[in-house]
Amino acid sequence: MTSTGHLPQILIKNAFNILGLPSTSVLREIRKRSQQLIQLAKIEEVQEFETDIGSVKEFRKENEIRLALERISGIKERLKEIFFWFEDYSVESRKVLTLISKGNYQQAVDTLKETEGTGFNWLDKKNLALALMFHAFSSSNLDSFRRSLCFWKQIVESDEFWKFYEKHYLLHDELGTVTSLFEEFRNSIYEKISEKTVSFYYLTKYPEVIGACYLAFNRIGHAVDSDILQPIILKVKKELEFLEGVQASNLEVSSAKKSLEKIHDYFCALDKFELSEYSPLIILKNDTAEKLRSISIDIYNDNSDAEIAKLFLEQCTKLALSESILEKVEADKKQILANEAWHQLELSSAIETIENLIQKEKFLEAFDECKRTDSLLIENNVDRENRIAFLLICSRLFITKAHEFVDEKSYTRSYQAFYYPYELLLNRLTLIFNGDVESQDEFVRHLKVTTKFAENCDGNDFEKILDGANGLSEQYLDEDQKDAVKLIWAAAIWRMISKRLADKNEKKSFRWVWGVIGIGFILLKSFWGDISATSSKTASTPYSLTKEEKGVISYLQKNNPKLLKEVRIEGYSDKEIAQYVLNLSDENEG
């Protein structure tokens, strides 16, 4: 005989087990047995029966007997009590019940399995599901519990079973149970199984049983959620509240590690339940990762504590299941590493030196300093993103200075200044395109053709060139590539503009000037948003226009209204626009 000491109340405290009656008993038999047992209980005597399962005699006290009678007498409760008890309807089923009552659960399971395929019916399947449950509890056998869940799943999902069971049940029904109650009860079975699962978990400490129950019914019962999951989830939320409540400047490394370790342990405990497809836990992981990321950003922004910030981001990586969150976290990590590298290699100082050289128009020295610093980055294994970031900053410094020359109408000097960012980036296309030879070669072909065209085209075609350049740059998904390509195009096209403007021997028509101005406005708007260093943004102030200035605005309204509108939106007055065009017109006619 197998020990029955491990059987929990949830299994043996069935009304029919307490009264020592088969589940097919009628109300008259039930009431008679109840009165008999109550009278014995009053004199502190207990009657035992051959079909008793587990330590049921402990529940043959007056109050328990009355409660059992009450459950059997109610329509809904009676259905539940009968369903979760053994069906005693044949010689074989009585044999199984006898084995169960003696604690021979494995033998009872084997007996039921022997009948499979030879007259095995739905009642036998329900008895087998119960027998496996008893065997699982008596021996802490996880496999038996899983198999029991599989049978319960088949029973719950089978319309055939419920059609059969309703007819079977009504054969002995005296309470007028209606069809709708069977459907209602069918939908609630997983809650009872959930309660048994919680009991089995507490008995065995097998966390994977929670996942097995979820897998069987694709839902989490109230008992599992409230008794098992929520206590751990509340601990996670409490730790997050603590971290969010502490000011970034007051959070020490040891304290941060301790809190993050707790959160990590809580989620490890949740992971052991094998609920990877359970959406509330997926949401919890992603939400927690987002909050930890937010805390990390605050910490880094407030006091530049990279060590603590990286601790939070590492925990985010372990938790997040959302690709978008993981991408954000990886970007944050790269930014912190970039900032650290920037600081360690004193790049700020190098950039300041380069800027000073450019301002002094020592372009070749600045260019050499750019190359020297980039070589230093390579020697220190600085990543691609940081190298490109450095090169883009340097290129923009050159281009900004070149535009100052354009504004000063010093086109020979602007032609020279635009050369350096062009060369700096063009010689590092392998880096920019990250080894994508096909995309790199395609870009070079476009660049050669477009540059050749720009050297010989009519001034009005510069707009077409710019459109092509913008279209080409937008096709790149990598932001580093996109920014670098835009700057190469800007330097190349503006270099051609400078060359044409600097060529005093080439006769320029007023129409060509309009093309140059149009391309100038668009490029400035796209990359720097500044017409000239001497223009001021006071568009909201009305100006009185001269007849000549009115003519310029009228021409633009007729020939390029879209451009005029965009420049106005940028904040420039009509007078500023007209004066800028007229000044360049004078220069080119000269």
Coordinates of C-alpha atoms in Angstrom, one line a residue:
M1 CA 0.0 0.0 0.0
T2 CA 1.2 3.5 -0.9
S3 CA 1.3 6.1 1.8
T4 CA -1.7 8.5 1.7
G5 CA 0.0 11.1 4.0
H6 CA 0.8 13.4 1.0
L7 CA -2.8 13.6 -0.2
P8 CA -4.0 17.2 0.3
Q9 CA -7.5 18.3 1.4
I10 CA -8.2 19.5 -2.2
L11 CA -8.3 15.9 -3.3
I12 CA -9.8 13.9 -0.4
K13 CA -12.2 16.5 0.9
N14 CA -14.9 15.6 -1.6
A15 CA -18.5 15.4 -0.3
F16 CA -18.9 11.8 -1.5
N17 CA -15.7 10.7 0.1
I18 CA -16.7 12.3 3.4
L19 CA -20.1 10.6 3.3
G20 CA -18.6 7.3 2.1
L21 CA -21.0 7.1 -0.9
P22 CA -20.6 6.5 -4.7
S23 CA -21.2 9.6 -6.9
T24 CA -24.4 8.0 -8.3
S25 CA -26.2 8.1 -4.9
V26 CA -29.6 9.7 -4.8
L27 CA -30.6 12.5 -2.4
R28 CA -32.5 10.1 -0.1
E29 CA -29.4 8.0 0.4
I30 CA -27.3 11.0 0.9
R31 CA -29.5 12.5 3.6
K32 CA -29.8 9.2 5.4
R33 CA -26.0 8.8 5.5
S34 CA -25.5 12.3 6.6
Q35 CA -27.8 12.0 9.5
Q36 CA -26.1 8.7 10.5
L37 CA -22.7 10.2 10.5
I38 CA -23.8 13.4 12.3
Q39 CA -25.2 11.3 15.1
L40 CA -21.9 9.4 15.5
A41 CA -20.0 12.7 15.4
K42 CA -22.0 14.0 18.2
I43 CA -20.8 11.2 20.5
E44 CA -17.3 11.6 18.9
E45 CA -17.4 8.4 17.0
V46 CA -16.3 7.9 13.4
Q47 CA -17.4 5.3 11.0
E48 CA -15.0 4.1 8.2
F49 CA -15.9 2.6 4.8
E50 CA -14.1 0.3 2.4
T51 CA -14.1 3.0 -0.3
D52 CA -12.5 5.7 2.0
I53 CA -9.7 7.5 0.2
G54 CA -6.9 9.2 2.2
S55 CA -7.4 10.4 5.7
V56 CA -11.0 11.3 5.1
K57 CA -12.1 10.2 8.6
E58 CA -10.5 13.4 9.9
F59 CA -13.3 15.3 8.1
R60 CA -16.2 13.3 9.6
K61 CA -17.0 15.9 12.1
E62 CA -20.5 17.4 12.4
N63 CA -19.7 20.7 10.7
E64 CA -17.8 19.1 7.8
I65 CA -20.6 16.6 7.3
R66 CA -23.2 19.3 7.2
L67 CA -21.1 21.3 4.7
A68 CA -20.7 18.1 2.5
L69 CA -24.5 17.7 2.5
E70 CA -25.0 21.3 1.6
R71 CA -22.6 21.0 -1.4
I72 CA -24.3 17.9 -2.7
S73 CA -27.7 19.5 -2.3
G74 CA -26.9 22.5 -4.4
I75 CA -27.2 22.3 -8.2
K76 CA -23.8 23.9 -9.1
E77 CA -21.8 22.5 -6.2
R78 CA -23.2 19.0 -6.8
L79 CA -22.1 19.0 -10.4
K80 CA -18.6 20.0 -9.3
E81 CA -18.4 17.4 -6.5
I82 CA -19.6 14.6 -8.8
F83 CA -17.3 15.6 -11.7
F84 CA -14.2 15.6 -9.6
W85 CA -14.9 12.2 -8.0
F86 CA -14.5 8.6 -9.3
E87 CA -17.2 7.1 -11.4
D88 CA -18.3 3.8 -9.8
Y89 CA -20.4 2.3 -12.6
S90 CA -18.9 -1.1 -13.4
V91 CA -17.0 -4.1 -11.9
E92 CA -13.7 -2.7 -13.3
S93 CA -14.4 0.8 -12.0
R94 CA -15.1 -0.6 -8.5
K95 CA -11.9 -2.5 -8.7
V96 CA -10.1 0.7 -9.5
L97 CA -11.8 2.5 -6.6
T98 CA -10.8 -0.2 -4.2
L99 CA -7.2 0.1 -5.3
I100 CA -7.3 3.9 -4.8
S101 CA -8.9 3.5 -1.4
K102 CA -6.0 1.2 -0.4
G103 CA -3.4 3.7 -1.7
N104 CA -2.4 1.6 -4.6
Y105 CA -2.5 4.5 -7.0
Q106 CA 0.0 3.2 -9.5
Q107 CA -1.8 -0.1 -9.8
A108 CA -5.1 1.7 -10.2
V109 CA -3.5 3.7 -13.1
D110 CA -2.1 0.5 -14.7
T111 CA -5.5 -1.1 -14.4
L112 CA -7.2 1.8 -16.2
K113 CA -4.5 1.8 -18.9
E114 CA -5.1 -1.8 -19.5
T115 CA -8.7 -1.1 -20.5
E116 CA -7.7 1.5 -23.0
G117 CA -8.7 0.4 -26.5
T118 CA -10.9 -2.3 -25.1
G119 CA -14.1 -0.7 -24.0
F120 CA -12.3 2.3 -22.6
N121 CA -14.8 5.2 -22.4
W122 CA -15.1 8.8 -21.3
L123 CA -15.8 7.8 -17.7
D124 CA -12.7 5.7 -17.6
K125 CA -10.7 8.6 -19.0
K126 CA -12.0 10.9 -16.2
N127 CA -11.2 8.2 -13.6
L128 CA -7.7 7.9 -15.1
A129 CA -7.2 11.7 -14.9
L130 CA -8.2 11.5 -11.2
A131 CA -6.0 8.4 -10.5
L132 CA -3.0 10.1 -12.1
M133 CA -3.6 13.1 -9.9
F134 CA -3.7 11.0 -6.8
H135 CA -0.5 9.2 -7.9
A136 CA 1.2 12.5 -8.6
F137 CA 0.4 13.8 -5.1
S138 CA 1.2 10.6 -3.2
S139 CA 4.7 10.2 -4.9
S140 CA 5.5 13.8 -5.9
N141 CA 5.5 12.5 -9.5
L142 CA 5.7 15.4 -12.0
D143 CA 5.2 13.2 -15.0
S144 CA 1.9 11.8 -13.6
F145 CA 0.7 15.3 -12.9
R146 CA 1.5 16.3 -16.5
R147 CA -0.3 13.3 -17.9
S148 CA -3.3 14.1 -15.7
L149 CA -3.4 17.6 -17.1
C150 CA -3.3 16.2 -20.6
F151 CA -6.4 14.0 -19.9
W152 CA -8.2 17.0 -18.3
K153 CA -7.4 19.0 -21.4
Q154 CA -8.9 16.4 -23.7
I155 CA -12.0 16.2 -21.5
V156 CA -12.5 20.0 -21.3
E157 CA -12.0 20.5 -25.1
S158 CA -14.1 17.6 -26.3
D159 CA -17.7 18.4 -27.3
E160 CA -18.3 14.7 -27.6
F161 CA -17.4 14.2 -23.9
W162 CA -19.8 16.9 -22.8
K163 CA -22.7 15.7 -24.9
F164 CA -22.1 12.2 -23.3
Y165 CA -21.5 13.5 -19.8
E166 CA -24.7 15.6 -19.7
K167 CA -26.8 12.6 -20.6
H168 CA -25.0 10.4 -18.1
Y169 CA -25.3 13.0 -15.3
L170 CA -29.0 13.5 -15.9
L171 CA -29.7 9.8 -15.4
H172 CA -29.2 10.4 -11.6
D173 CA -30.1 14.1 -11.4
E174 CA -32.9 15.0 -9.0
L175 CA -32.3 18.8 -8.9
G176 CA -33.2 19.8 -12.5
T177 CA -29.8 20.7 -13.8
V178 CA -30.1 22.6 -17.1
T179 CA -27.8 22.5 -20.1
S180 CA -26.4 26.0 -19.6
L181 CA -25.0 24.9 -16.2
F182 CA -22.9 22.3 -17.9
E183 CA -21.4 24.9 -20.3
E184 CA -20.7 27.3 -17.4
F185 CA -19.1 24.5 -15.4
R186 CA -17.0 23.4 -18.4
N187 CA -15.6 26.9 -18.7
S188 CA -14.6 27.1 -15.0
I189 CA -12.8 23.7 -14.8
Y190 CA -9.4 25.2 -15.4
E191 CA -9.9 27.2 -12.1
K192 CA -10.3 24.0 -10.1
I193 CA -7.3 22.5 -11.9
S194 CA -5.4 25.7 -11.1
E195 CA -6.1 25.2 -7.4
K196 CA -4.8 21.6 -7.6
T197 CA -1.7 22.9 -9.4
V198 CA -1.0 25.4 -6.7
S199 CA -1.3 22.6 -4.1
F200 CA 1.0 20.3 -6.0
Y201 CA 3.5 23.2 -6.4
Y202 CA 3.6 23.8 -2.6
L203 CA 4.0 20.1 -2.0
T204 CA 6.8 19.4 -4.5
K205 CA 8.3 22.9 -5.2
Y206 CA 8.4 22.0 -8.9
P207 CA 8.0 25.4 -10.6
E208 CA 7.6 23.9 -14.1
V209 CA 4.2 22.5 -13.1
I210 CA 2.8 26.1 -13.4
G211 CA 3.9 26.2 -17.0
A212 CA 2.4 22.7 -17.6
C213 CA -0.9 23.9 -16.4
Y214 CA -0.8 27.1 -18.5
L215 CA 0.2 25.0 -21.6
A216 CA -2.8 22.7 -21.0
F217 CA -5.4 25.4 -20.8
N218 CA -3.7 28.4 -22.3
R219 CA -4.7 30.5 -19.4
I220 CA -3.6 31.2 -15.8
G221 CA -6.2 30.5 -13.1
H222 CA -6.9 32.9 -10.2
A223 CA -5.2 30.6 -7.7
V224 CA -1.9 30.4 -9.7
D225 CA -1.9 34.2 -10.3
S226 CA -2.8 35.3 -6.8
D227 CA -0.9 32.7 -4.8
I228 CA 2.2 32.1 -7.0
L229 CA 2.8 34.9 -9.5
Q230 CA 1.6 38.1 -7.9
P231 CA 3.7 37.9 -4.7
I232 CA 6.9 37.8 -6.9
I233 CA 5.5 40.5 -9.3
L234 CA 4.8 42.8 -6.4
K235 CA 8.4 42.4 -5.2
V236 CA 9.6 43.5 -8.7
K237 CA 7.3 46.5 -8.6
K238 CA 8.4 47.4 -5.1
E239 CA 12.1 47.3 -6.1
L240 CA 11.4 49.5 -9.1
E241 CA 9.5 52.0 -7.0
F242 CA 12.6 52.2 -4.7
L243 CA 14.9 52.8 -7.7
E244 CA 12.6 55.4 -9.2
G245 CA 12.3 57.2 -5.9
V246 CA 16.0 57.5 -5.2
Q247 CA 17.6 60.6 -6.8
A248 CA 20.3 59.7 -9.3
S249 CA 22.9 61.6 -7.4
N250 CA 22.2 59.6 -4.3
L251 CA 22.3 56.1 -5.8
E252 CA 25.6 54.3 -5.0
V253 CA 27.0 51.4 -7.1
S254 CA 26.6 48.9 -4.2
S255 CA 22.9 49.9 -3.7
A256 CA 22.2 49.8 -7.4
K257 CA 23.8 46.3 -7.7
K258 CA 21.8 45.1 -4.8
S259 CA 18.5 46.2 -6.2
L260 CA 19.3 45.0 -9.7
E261 CA 20.3 41.6 -8.3
K262 CA 17.0 41.4 -6.5
I263 CA 15.1 42.2 -9.7
H264 CA 17.2 39.7 -11.6
D265 CA 16.5 37.0 -9.0
Y266 CA 12.7 37.7 -9.0
F267 CA 12.6 37.3 -12.8
C268 CA 14.7 34.1 -12.6
A269 CA 12.1 32.8 -10.2
L270 CA 9.3 33.7 -12.7
D271 CA 11.3 32.1 -15.6
K272 CA 11.4 28.8 -13.7
F273 CA 7.6 28.6 -14.0
E274 CA 8.2 28.2 -17.8
L275 CA 5.6 30.8 -18.8
S276 CA 7.5 32.3 -21.8
E277 CA 4.3 32.7 -23.8
Y278 CA 2.3 34.2 -21.0
S279 CA 1.6 37.8 -22.2
P280 CA 1.3 39.5 -18.8
L281 CA 4.8 38.4 -17.9
I282 CA 6.1 39.4 -21.3
I283 CA 4.6 42.9 -20.8
L284 CA 6.1 43.0 -17.2
K285 CA 9.6 42.2 -18.6
N286 CA 9.4 44.8 -21.3
D287 CA 7.9 47.5 -19.0
T288 CA 10.6 46.8 -16.4
A289 CA 13.3 47.0 -19.0
E290 CA 11.9 50.4 -20.2
K291 CA 11.8 51.7 -16.6
L292 CA 15.4 50.6 -15.9
R293 CA 16.5 52.2 -19.1
S294 CA 14.8 55.4 -18.2
I295 CA 16.5 55.3 -14.8
S296 CA 19.8 54.6 -16.5
I297 CA 19.4 57.7 -18.8
D298 CA 18.6 59.9 -15.8
I299 CA 21.6 58.7 -13.9
Y300 CA 24.0 59.3 -16.8
N301 CA 22.5 62.6 -17.7
D302 CA 22.5 63.9 -14.1
N303 CA 25.9 62.9 -13.0
S304 CA 27.6 61.1 -15.9
D305 CA 28.0 57.9 -13.9
A306 CA 28.7 55.4 -16.7
E307 CA 29.3 52.5 -14.3
I308 CA 25.9 52.5 -12.8
A309 CA 24.2 53.4 -16.1
K310 CA 25.8 50.4 -17.7
L311 CA 24.6 48.1 -14.9
F312 CA 21.0 49.2 -15.5
L313 CA 21.4 48.7 -19.3
E314 CA 22.8 45.2 -18.8
Q315 CA 19.8 44.2 -16.8
C316 CA 17.6 45.7 -19.5
T317 CA 19.2 43.5 -22.1
K318 CA 18.5 40.4 -19.9
L319 CA 14.9 41.3 -19.5
A320 CA 13.6 42.9 -22.7
L321 CA 11.8 40.7 -25.2
S322 CA 10.8 43.6 -27.5
E323 CA 13.2 44.1 -30.4
S324 CA 12.5 47.9 -30.3
I325 CA 13.5 48.1 -26.7
L326 CA 16.7 46.0 -27.2
E327 CA 17.6 48.3 -30.1
K328 CA 17.2 51.4 -27.9
V329 CA 19.3 49.7 -25.1
E330 CA 22.1 48.8 -27.5
A331 CA 22.0 52.4 -28.8
D332 CA 22.3 53.7 -25.3
K333 CA 25.3 51.4 -24.6
K334 CA 27.0 52.5 -27.7
Q335 CA 26.4 56.2 -26.8
I336 CA 27.9 55.7 -23.3
L337 CA 30.9 53.8 -24.8
A338 CA 31.3 56.6 -27.4
N339 CA 31.2 59.3 -24.7
E340 CA 33.8 57.4 -22.7
A341 CA 36.0 56.9 -25.7
W342 CA 35.6 60.6 -26.5
H343 CA 36.7 61.5 -23.0
Q344 CA 39.6 59.0 -22.8
L345 CA 41.1 59.9 -26.1
E346 CA 40.5 63.7 -25.5
L347 CA 38.7 64.0 -28.8
S348 CA 37.1 67.3 -27.6
S349 CA 40.5 68.8 -27.4
A350 CA 41.4 67.4 -30.9
I351 CA 38.2 68.9 -32.4
E352 CA 38.9 72.2 -30.7
T353 CA 42.4 72.3 -32.3
I354 CA 41.0 71.4 -35.7
E355 CA 38.3 74.1 -35.4
N356 CA 40.9 76.7 -34.5
L357 CA 43.1 75.8 -37.5
I358 CA 40.1 76.0 -39.8
Q359 CA 39.2 79.4 -38.4
K360 CA 42.7 80.5 -39.1
E361 CA 42.3 79.1 -42.7
K362 CA 45.1 76.6 -42.1
F363 CA 43.1 74.0 -43.9
L364 CA 45.9 71.6 -44.8
E365 CA 47.1 71.5 -41.2
A366 CA 43.5 70.9 -40.0
F367 CA 43.1 68.2 -42.6
D368 CA 46.3 66.5 -41.4
E369 CA 45.1 66.7 -37.8
C370 CA 41.8 65.0 -38.8
K371 CA 43.7 62.2 -40.4
R372 CA 46.1 61.9 -37.5
T373 CA 43.3 61.7 -35.0
D374 CA 41.4 59.2 -37.1
S375 CA 44.5 57.0 -37.1
L376 CA 44.7 57.3 -33.4
L377 CA 41.1 56.1 -33.2
I378 CA 42.0 53.1 -35.3
E379 CA 45.0 52.2 -33.1
N380 CA 42.7 52.3 -30.0
N381 CA 40.1 50.0 -31.7
V382 CA 37.4 52.7 -31.5
D383 CA 34.2 51.4 -33.1
R384 CA 32.8 52.5 -36.5
E385 CA 30.1 54.7 -35.1
N386 CA 32.5 56.8 -33.1
R387 CA 35.0 57.2 -36.0
I388 CA 32.2 58.3 -38.3
A389 CA 30.9 60.7 -35.7
F390 CA 34.3 62.3 -35.4
L391 CA 34.7 62.6 -39.2
L392 CA 31.2 64.1 -39.6
I393 CA 32.0 66.8 -37.0
C394 CA 35.3 67.7 -38.7
S395 CA 33.6 67.8 -42.1
R396 CA 30.8 70.1 -40.9
L397 CA 33.5 72.5 -39.5
F398 CA 35.1 72.7 -42.9
I399 CA 31.8 73.2 -44.7
T400 CA 30.6 75.8 -42.2
K401 CA 33.8 77.8 -42.9
A402 CA 33.4 77.3 -46.6
H403 CA 29.9 78.8 -46.4
E404 CA 31.2 81.8 -44.6
F405 CA 33.4 82.4 -47.7
V406 CA 30.4 82.0 -50.0
D407 CA 28.6 84.7 -47.9
E408 CA 31.6 86.9 -48.3
K409 CA 31.6 86.2 -52.1
S410 CA 35.1 84.7 -51.7
Y411 CA 34.4 81.9 -54.0
T412 CA 38.0 80.9 -54.7
R413 CA 38.5 80.3 -50.9
S414 CA 35.1 78.5 -50.6
Y415 CA 36.2 76.2 -53.5
Q416 CA 39.3 75.3 -51.6
A417 CA 37.5 74.8 -48.3
F418 CA 34.9 72.5 -49.7
Y419 CA 37.7 70.3 -51.0
Y420 CA 38.8 69.0 -47.6
P421 CA 35.5 67.5 -46.2
Y422 CA 35.0 66.0 -49.6
E423 CA 38.3 64.3 -49.6
L424 CA 38.1 63.4 -45.9
L425 CA 34.9 61.4 -46.3
L426 CA 35.5 60.1 -49.8
N427 CA 38.8 58.4 -48.7
R428 CA 36.9 56.6 -46.0
L429 CA 34.0 55.1 -48.0
T430 CA 34.9 51.6 -46.9
L431 CA 34.2 52.7 -43.3
I432 CA 31.1 54.7 -44.2
F433 CA 29.6 51.8 -46.1
N434 CA 30.7 49.3 -43.6
G435 CA 32.3 47.0 -46.1
D436 CA 29.3 46.9 -48.4
V437 CA 31.3 47.0 -51.7
E438 CA 28.3 46.9 -54.0
S439 CA 26.6 50.0 -52.4
Q440 CA 29.9 51.8 -52.2
D441 CA 30.7 51.2 -55.9
E442 CA 27.2 52.3 -56.8
F443 CA 27.6 55.5 -54.9
V444 CA 31.0 56.2 -56.5
R445 CA 29.5 55.8 -60.0
H446 CA 26.7 58.2 -59.2
L447 CA 29.1 60.7 -57.7
K448 CA 31.4 60.6 -60.8
V449 CA 28.6 61.0 -63.3
T450 CA 27.0 63.8 -61.3
T451 CA 30.2 65.7 -60.7
K452 CA 31.0 65.5 -64.4
F453 CA 27.5 66.8 -65.2
A454 CA 27.8 69.6 -62.7
E455 CA 31.0 70.8 -64.3
N456 CA 29.3 71.3 -67.7
C457 CA 25.6 71.9 -66.9
D458 CA 23.5 75.0 -67.1
G459 CA 23.1 76.8 -63.8
N460 CA 19.4 75.9 -63.6
D461 CA 20.3 72.1 -63.5
F462 CA 21.8 72.4 -60.1
E463 CA 18.4 71.9 -58.6
K464 CA 18.1 68.6 -60.5
I465 CA 21.5 67.6 -59.2
L466 CA 20.4 68.3 -55.6
D467 CA 17.2 66.4 -56.1
G468 CA 19.2 63.4 -57.2
A469 CA 21.6 63.8 -54.3
N470 CA 18.8 63.9 -51.7
G471 CA 17.1 60.9 -53.3
L472 CA 20.3 58.9 -53.2
S473 CA 21.0 59.7 -49.6
E474 CA 17.5 58.8 -48.4
Q475 CA 17.8 55.3 -49.7
Y476 CA 20.3 54.5 -46.9
L477 CA 18.8 53.1 -43.7
D478 CA 22.0 53.5 -41.8
E479 CA 22.0 57.0 -40.3
D480 CA 25.8 57.3 -40.4
Q481 CA 25.8 56.4 -44.1
K482 CA 23.0 58.9 -44.8
D483 CA 24.7 61.8 -43.0
A484 CA 28.1 61.1 -44.6
V485 CA 26.6 60.8 -48.1
K486 CA 24.7 64.1 -47.6
L487 CA 27.9 65.9 -46.6
I488 CA 29.8 64.5 -49.6
W489 CA 27.1 65.6 -52.0
A490 CA 26.9 69.0 -50.2
A491 CA 30.7 69.5 -50.5
A492 CA 30.8 68.4 -54.1
I493 CA 27.9 70.5 -55.4
W494 CA 28.9 73.6 -53.5
R495 CA 32.4 73.2 -54.7
M496 CA 31.1 73.3 -58.3
I497 CA 28.9 76.3 -57.4
S498 CA 32.0 78.1 -56.0
K499 CA 34.0 77.2 -59.1
R500 CA 31.4 78.6 -61.4
L501 CA 31.0 81.8 -59.4
A502 CA 34.7 82.2 -59.1
D503 CA 35.2 81.9 -62.9
K504 CA 35.1 85.6 -63.9
N505 CA 35.8 84.8 -67.5
E506 CA 32.6 82.9 -67.9
K507 CA 29.7 85.2 -68.8
K508 CA 26.7 84.5 -66.5
S509 CA 23.2 85.4 -67.2
F510 CA 20.7 86.6 -64.6
R511 CA 18.8 83.4 -65.2
W512 CA 21.8 81.3 -64.2
V513 CA 22.1 83.3 -61.0
W514 CA 18.6 82.4 -60.1
G515 CA 19.5 78.7 -60.4
V516 CA 22.5 79.2 -58.2
I517 CA 20.5 81.0 -55.6
G518 CA 17.7 78.4 -55.7
I519 CA 20.2 75.6 -55.1
G520 CA 21.9 77.7 -52.4
F521 CA 18.8 78.3 -50.4
I522 CA 17.8 74.6 -50.6
L523 CA 21.2 73.3 -49.6
L524 CA 21.5 75.8 -46.8
K525 CA 18.1 74.9 -45.6
S526 CA 18.8 71.1 -45.8
F527 CA 22.2 71.1 -44.0
W528 CA 22.7 74.3 -42.0
G529 CA 19.5 76.4 -42.2
D530 CA 21.5 79.6 -42.6
I531 CA 21.6 81.9 -45.7
S532 CA 24.7 83.7 -44.5
A533 CA 26.6 84.6 -41.5
T534 CA 25.6 88.2 -41.8
S535 CA 21.8 87.6 -42.1
S536 CA 19.6 88.0 -39.1
K537 CA 16.3 86.2 -38.5
T538 CA 13.8 89.0 -38.1
A539 CA 11.2 87.9 -40.7
S540 CA 8.3 88.8 -38.4
T541 CA 9.2 92.5 -38.7
P542 CA 7.7 94.1 -41.8
Y543 CA 10.1 96.0 -44.2
S544 CA 9.4 98.5 -46.8
L545 CA 10.6 97.1 -50.2
T546 CA 12.1 99.1 -53.0
K547 CA 10.8 98.7 -56.6
E548 CA 13.8 96.5 -57.4
E549 CA 13.3 94.3 -54.3
K550 CA 9.6 93.9 -55.2
G551 CA 10.6 92.8 -58.6
V552 CA 12.8 90.1 -57.1
I553 CA 10.0 88.8 -54.9
S554 CA 7.6 89.0 -57.8
Y555 CA 10.0 86.9 -59.9
L556 CA 10.4 84.3 -57.2
Q557 CA 6.6 84.1 -56.6
K558 CA 6.1 83.4 -60.3
N559 CA 9.0 81.1 -61.0
N560 CA 9.7 79.3 -57.8
P561 CA 6.9 80.0 -55.3
K562 CA 7.6 76.8 -53.3
L563 CA 11.2 77.9 -52.6
L564 CA 10.1 81.4 -51.6
K565 CA 7.5 79.9 -49.2
E566 CA 10.1 77.6 -47.6
V567 CA 12.6 80.4 -47.1
R568 CA 9.9 82.6 -45.5
I569 CA 8.9 79.7 -43.2
E570 CA 12.5 79.5 -42.1
G571 CA 12.1 83.1 -40.8
Y572 CA 13.6 85.4 -43.4
S573 CA 11.9 88.6 -44.4
D574 CA 11.2 89.4 -48.1
K575 CA 13.7 92.3 -47.8
E576 CA 16.5 90.0 -46.6
I577 CA 15.7 87.5 -49.4
A578 CA 15.6 90.2 -52.1
Q579 CA 18.8 91.9 -50.9
Y580 CA 20.6 88.5 -50.8
V581 CA 19.7 87.7 -54.4
L582 CA 20.5 91.2 -55.6
N583 CA 24.0 91.2 -53.9
L584 CA 24.9 87.9 -55.6
S585 CA 23.5 89.1 -58.9
D586 CA 25.8 92.1 -58.7
E587 CA 28.8 89.9 -57.9
N588 CA 28.1 87.6 -60.8
E589 CA 27.5 90.4 -63.3
G590 CA 30.8 91.9 -62.3

